[in-house]
Every structure is written in structure tokens, then in C-alpha cells.
Amino acid sequence: MKNFQDEKQRDLLINKSDGTNKFLTTDQGVRINDDNNSLKAGERGPSLLEDFILREKITHFDHERIPERIVHARGSGAHGFFEVTNPIPELTKAGFLQEAGLKTPVFARFSTVAGSRGSTDLARDVRGFAVKFYTQEGIYDLVGNNIPVFFIQDASKFPDLIHAVKPEPHNEMPQAASAHDTFWDFISLMPESMHMIMWAMSDRAIPRSYRMMEGFGVHTFRLINEAGNSTFVKFHWKPKLGTHAVAWDEAQKISGKNPDFHREDLWEAIEMGNFPEWELGVQIIPEEDEHKYEFDLLDPTKLVPEELIPVTIVGRMVLNKNPDNFFAETEQIAFHPGHVVPGIDFSNDPLLQGRLFSYTDTQLSRLGSPNFHEIPINRSVAPVHNNQRDGHMRQEINKGRVSYHPNSLGGGCPYQAKIAEGGFASFNERVDAHKVRERSESFADHFGQAKLFFNSQTDVEKSHIVKALRFELGKVDTAAIRVRMLGLLSQIDMQLAERVSMGIGTQVPPILETPINHGVSPENEMGNQEPKTVESSVENSDALSMLKNPTNTPTIASRKVAIICSDGVSEASVKNMKDALLKEDAKGLVIAPHLGAVLTDEDGAIAADFSFLTASSVLFDAVYIPHGLGLTALAENDDVMEFLNDAYKHCKVIGANGEATAVLSAAPFASKISNDDAGLVLSGEIGTETFIQDFINAMSEHRFWEREKNLYK
Ligand code: HDE
């Protein structure tokens, strides 16, 4: 097995171009002498049709957009590698998982689901987490999400789900938002979505960064070993920086201040050398345990609690290179859960089965040709030889007269590979059944794991879910939809339903108002069966809570601190903090009343990175007010107060030392400050090492959500 240590080897295989020190040419390679003027009959006369340079340029421009993805249109991606740390040859024969240290190039794309390509990164939404592995045995795509379950159990409901969540068809509103009638109308009639709704209303749906999200393969897949034996598997990506979110109010403000927030964050982290990293883990479920659990492994609305089956880490992914061209790479990349290599196979999850059809089909209209695999970013590094021919934009020049198999004129080539030669053979699963349009009885529990998820959250996380539901349902005009939703929520937790009900002025109905059609046709005897609640055998799972998540390790790497400055600032206070942050791979940026230089107490100058006009506290992780400011002026500056107020409200760390502590007394939240708020790091002394260390330690806890208790009584 060859080791793909770096991207350069892949670059050689694909046609990258760079215009540096090159002549400007037409698409036909003819050098252009004047790119500024069209060909005219006289300098003030009409343009001439014969101007092939103008026609070519404008024609290309007229056609430079392609349809955006039906879902997951908004996304950002990067190159990197996957490295095996703990090979699992006993479970899978997949070559890229065989040897410790083996590296495989990857491209990962993160996305929102509902919004258009130009929509905000900070919508409340599921995030796509798709990874293309360029393995020596062909392309393997792990096309997952940042939430381990899904809204629906059967592929046939996917178009309905997406029609319901997308902007309403009559007026194309609202963009990138689920808070509207059609989405909740559908959900209120689909009890199977309740587990996913709990996740989507939690802070998982408003991540701080793509680099701080978990990823999940969602469906149960199969690993196949050399002997042809199968093991069920669930895939997990665990972020090195921990799993963190922003506040909902913050998310909405970021959407206005910087809709590219996640895109920029990913890009900048890679440019700065803070390479995003995840561990890849697997939950292994032996074939013989298929029916051992109270949930069905084939039901994508269920997860396998880590308390039942722990996650075994097999490798790590590092993203270390930004794309050279967004369109050519991030936009044209085509993922497909059906792109598997020998050693990985599918389960009969009916959602996965539908996906296996959908992804090639969609590329035909999105990328316009069955030759989309020849686009550089989609090309396999394993050689491709077959009898597929022609079609729009064919790149390959196939030689010879033979394009069929079997053949004798081509000596039987290209020839089939035996299994021992790496030929893919589907898992030899025995299937003996009637053809039916039915859903398995074992899929009928819609509330058990929704309860498990809710019960596993901390109080803060529970109240965020309540607030999210109040927001979303508060935007629903149709009263009957709100009532149906409260009925469904009451099946998960009565207190949850009542708390939501208080915020939306609608009573929890005494009986479940949702007519349950269990996804089967009315003629079928199983139609209209009641959903059942199967209590989860695990009562509480820390892995489901972001705040209790056992994999969160304290770090401030790649975090951004706003350092509020004005003339007279203590130069040492700023410098010491900046240096200390840099040592931790974090960054301090100076915000001042105006751009240009801020004069220091040492008669020096510090350059402002932003003014209060161009920055906002929602774009930073913490705020530091150094000693020695023109205090009166700052305390009277509304922009400074708004900046601090947002930082406080969004439960961020605020540090102030020396005279600067007085600025906080002027802040609107001053009367609400609690003495035991560890997120406020204050010191009368100036820039001591202890103060700086306390500030850094506090930042590594991300947020001080307990503060909300004082803010919202
Ligand atoms: Fe997708 N999904 N999906 N999906 N999906 C697409 O493929 C589809 C589902 C996911 O960054 C589309 O190339 C169906 C689950 C990601 O390019 C499309 C069903 C999960 C991405 C499609 C599902 C996903 C897509 C749109 C139900 C999590 C973005 C453009 C049967 C495991 C990949 C495209 C990227 C994209 C269909 C359900 C993840 C239309 C029919 C469940 C991360 O083919």
C-alpha cells in the first residue's frame, strides 16, 4: 500500500493552473492584445459581431453558474489527510484502515441544510459533515451530519421534509430558517421526528465553529473483513477542540454582522496553521447482536448510546490546506454514501437505501453530466478503467476500438478483479421476504430516545431547548400546529411541554392531537397504529450533552479575544495579554473607537485591528479591557457598552484589570453581576501573570451559561 503523505502527489494528477507570469489568452490559447475594449466600427460606433474575444468572454460568463445543491447548498471545505492510529484489520479489509500511520488524502465539506448557497452560516440547522477519502482502492465518502439521528425513517419522506423546511413556495420566505408554518406543520404530523427535533432545537444546531462539531455517519453501516464476515458499525468524528455552541441571540446577530462566520473561521484557522482535527471512532456491533437492543439498528431516528457500546478510536483527520478555488473544489465536489471501497458495506436502513439512489442522480442535474467523476476534485487516485463512454464534457480520451465486456478484440480488457485481487463484492446477506410497503414494528418507538436525549442535558441546555422551541413555534401562525406540537412534546416530557406552552400562549392538549399514520397505506392492517414509547435501557448519557461531553478538553487554541483600547492604554497590559494568548495559539485583536493608531501610556502606538463600527463582540470569544484607558470617555460610549453588554449576555469571559474594572460599573448589566461569576475575571492590579492565567483558564471553559439565570428570571 502506497503512502499518500501529502497533497502534492494528488495535485500532479489534476490540472491546476496559475496565471502568474503568463500571457492572457482566449480559451483557444490565442494571446489577447486588448482586454478592455470591444471591437467597434469606429471609436464611437456599434460593436461588431466578429469580435470573438468579446463573444467568448461574455458567453462563458453567461453560463458560469450551476444549480446549487438541492439541500446542503451552503458549505465550506478543506483538504487534509486521514491517518490510522489504531488499525482494525480484524473487522475490515478496507486498505486505508489497515496500518498504523497510513495516511489517506481527504477533502471535507461542512454545510447547512436548508439555506441557499448565499445564506448565513449561523442558521439554526443541522450541519452536513461530509468527507471524501482518496484511497488507493478508490473513493470512499463518509457523508454524515453533526447530529447522529435523522428526522425521518424512510427515504420516501425526504422530499416532503425538505419541501416543508425550505422557504414557503408562494413567497419564498423565510430563507435558511425552520421557524415557519410549513416545517412545523409537517413535523407536528411526524412523531418519528421527535428525537431529531430535540437535537435540532439544542445548541448542536448553532455551533461555534465547524471545527467544534462532532460528526456522525448516522446510519448503521457494515464493515467486512478478509474472511467476508460482517460487523455493524456506527461512525463518529470527535473534534479535538471539543463540541461548542454560540447563543441563539448571538447566532442571529452574527448572521447580520458576518454571515460567513463559519467559513471565515475554518479558512483563517487553516491559514494560521491551527489545523482542525478530529478523531474517527467506531461503535462496533456484532452481527449476532442485531436484535439485542430496544431500538432497531436500521432505524435512523435512533442512536446507539455510548454507554451500551463505547466508541473505539481508529484514526484522526487533520485539515491542513484551504482550497485553491472555491467553485472548482468545494462547489464541484460530489459526495455519495454509495461511494464505498471493499471492506465497507451498507445496512438495510431504508433511509440509507434511498440515499444510495439519490446522490448520483442529483449530480446529473447539478454538475450536468455522468462524467462528474472526471472533475479534478472528484477524481479517484486509484486508476479508472471501464467501458463507460462519452457524454457531456468527457475528459478521458479512451484509446482502442473496444468499449464492451466480454470482448476478445481487446484481449478481454479491462478485466474483472477477483475478490482476492481487490474486487468489490457486496456482503452476502441472505434475504427472503415478501415485497411489502410497510414499516417494521420495531420502528414504532418515537419518544424513548427523545426522552433519553432531553434527560441527558444539563439545566442550561434544557432551557436552551425550551427557548428554541418557543422561538420556532412562536413564529408559527397556525394555532392548531402549535397545539399538535405541544401534544408531541408532552410525550417526551410534560415539563418541557408546559415550559414551551408558557412562552407561546398555547395550552398543552390533554390528549395527543397528532393523528398517527405510521407511514403505511390505509389498506394495510398496520395503518394508524399508535406510536409506542420504549423506555431506553440507558437513562442518562453524558455523551449526548455538549456541556457534559467527556471528550471536551480545556483549550483556547484558535480563539479570538477582543482587546478594547483607547488613547492612554497601558502598552504593557496589551502586550502581555497578546503574547500570552499567542503562546496558547489564540489571538488578541485590538478594537478602538477609530481605525489607525491608539496612543499608549509609553508614548508608543498600537494599531487598531477594528473600530467599534467594523467589529462586534459576537465575533469574538472573550473581551479584555486593559488598564489605563480614558475611562470616562469609554463608559459614555454607547458602542462600547453595547459591545460589553452582548459579551456579558452571551456568557463570555470578560477580563478587566487596573482602572479598567471601573468601566464595568457603567455597563447596563452592572447591577446583575453575581459575585460567583467565574466568567468575570477582574483584578485591581495591573497585568499580573496570575490575572492573565485566570483569564486564559476561564476562556478554556468556553462560556458561563449559569449567568443566564441572573439575566432571565
Ligand atoms: Fe443527503 N443529500 N439526503 N443526507 N446529504 C444531498 O446530494 C438525500 C441525508 C448529506 O457537502 C444531496 O450532492 C436523500 C442524511 C450531506 O456536498 C442529495 C436523503 C444525511 C450532504 C441528498 C438524504 C445526509 C447531502 C444534495 C434521504 C446524514 C451534502 C446535493 C433519503 C447522514 C454533501 C448532493 C456535500 C446532500 C439526498 C438524507 C447528509 C439531494 C434523498 C440522513 C452532508 O442527493
Short mmCIF file of C-alpha atoms in Angstrom, two decimals, residues 152-155 192 290-291 293-302 348-351 433-446 516-521 524-532 534:
data_model
loop_
_atom_site.label_atom_id
_atom_site.label_comp_id
_atom_site.label_asym_id
_atom_site.label_seq_id
_atom_site.Cartn_x
_atom_site.Cartn_y
_atom_site.Cartn_z
CA ILE A 152 -37.46 10.52 9.14
CA GLN A 153 -37.23 6.77 8.88
CA ASP A 154 -37.91 6.20 5.20
CA ALA A 155 -36.40 7.84 2.11
CA GLU A 192 -40.91 9.88 14.33
CA GLU A 290 -28.60 -7.20 15.70
CA HIS A 291 -31.79 -7.74 17.70
CA TYR A 293 -31.39 -3.74 21.79
CA GLU A 294 -34.70 -1.98 22.46
CA PHE A 295 -34.17 0.02 19.27
CA ASP A 296 -33.68 -1.19 15.72
CA LEU A 297 -30.19 -0.65 14.31
CA LEU A 298 -31.80 0.03 10.94
CA ASP A 299 -33.89 2.91 12.28
CA PRO A 300 -32.05 6.21 11.56
CA THR A 301 -34.05 8.06 14.24
CA LYS A 302 -32.14 6.06 16.88
CA ASN A 348 -30.82 -2.13 5.14
CA ASP A 349 -31.67 1.19 6.80
CA PRO A 350 -34.47 2.37 4.46
CA LEU A 351 -33.21 5.96 4.60
CA ALA A 433 -39.13 -11.91 2.23
CA HIS A 434 -42.38 -10.70 0.78
CA LYS A 435 -42.43 -7.48 -1.18
CA VAL A 436 -44.29 -5.01 1.06
CA ARG A 437 -44.80 -1.30 1.59
CA GLU A 438 -44.58 -1.47 5.33
CA ARG A 439 -42.62 -0.17 8.22
CA SER A 440 -41.24 -2.57 10.76
CA GLU A 441 -42.97 -2.72 14.14
CA SER A 442 -39.50 -2.24 15.61
CA PHE A 443 -39.51 1.34 14.24
CA ALA A 444 -42.62 2.38 16.22
CA ASP A 445 -40.93 3.95 19.25
CA HIS A 446 -40.78 7.68 18.61
CA ILE A 516 -50.67 8.79 13.81
CA ASN A 517 -50.31 7.29 10.41
CA HIS A 518 -47.32 5.11 10.88
CA GLY A 519 -46.19 5.66 7.36
CA VAL A 520 -48.16 2.78 5.88
CA SER A 521 -51.06 2.77 3.47
CA ASN A 524 -52.72 -2.09 5.44
CA GLU A 525 -53.70 -3.57 8.75
CA MET A 526 -50.76 -1.91 10.43
CA GLY A 527 -52.03 1.55 9.49
CA ASN A 528 -52.82 4.07 12.22
CA GLN A 529 -51.05 2.15 14.88
CA GLU A 530 -50.24 4.15 17.97
CA PRO A 531 -46.60 5.06 18.40
CA LYS A 532 -45.19 3.38 21.41
CA VAL A 534 -39.99 2.19 24.63
#
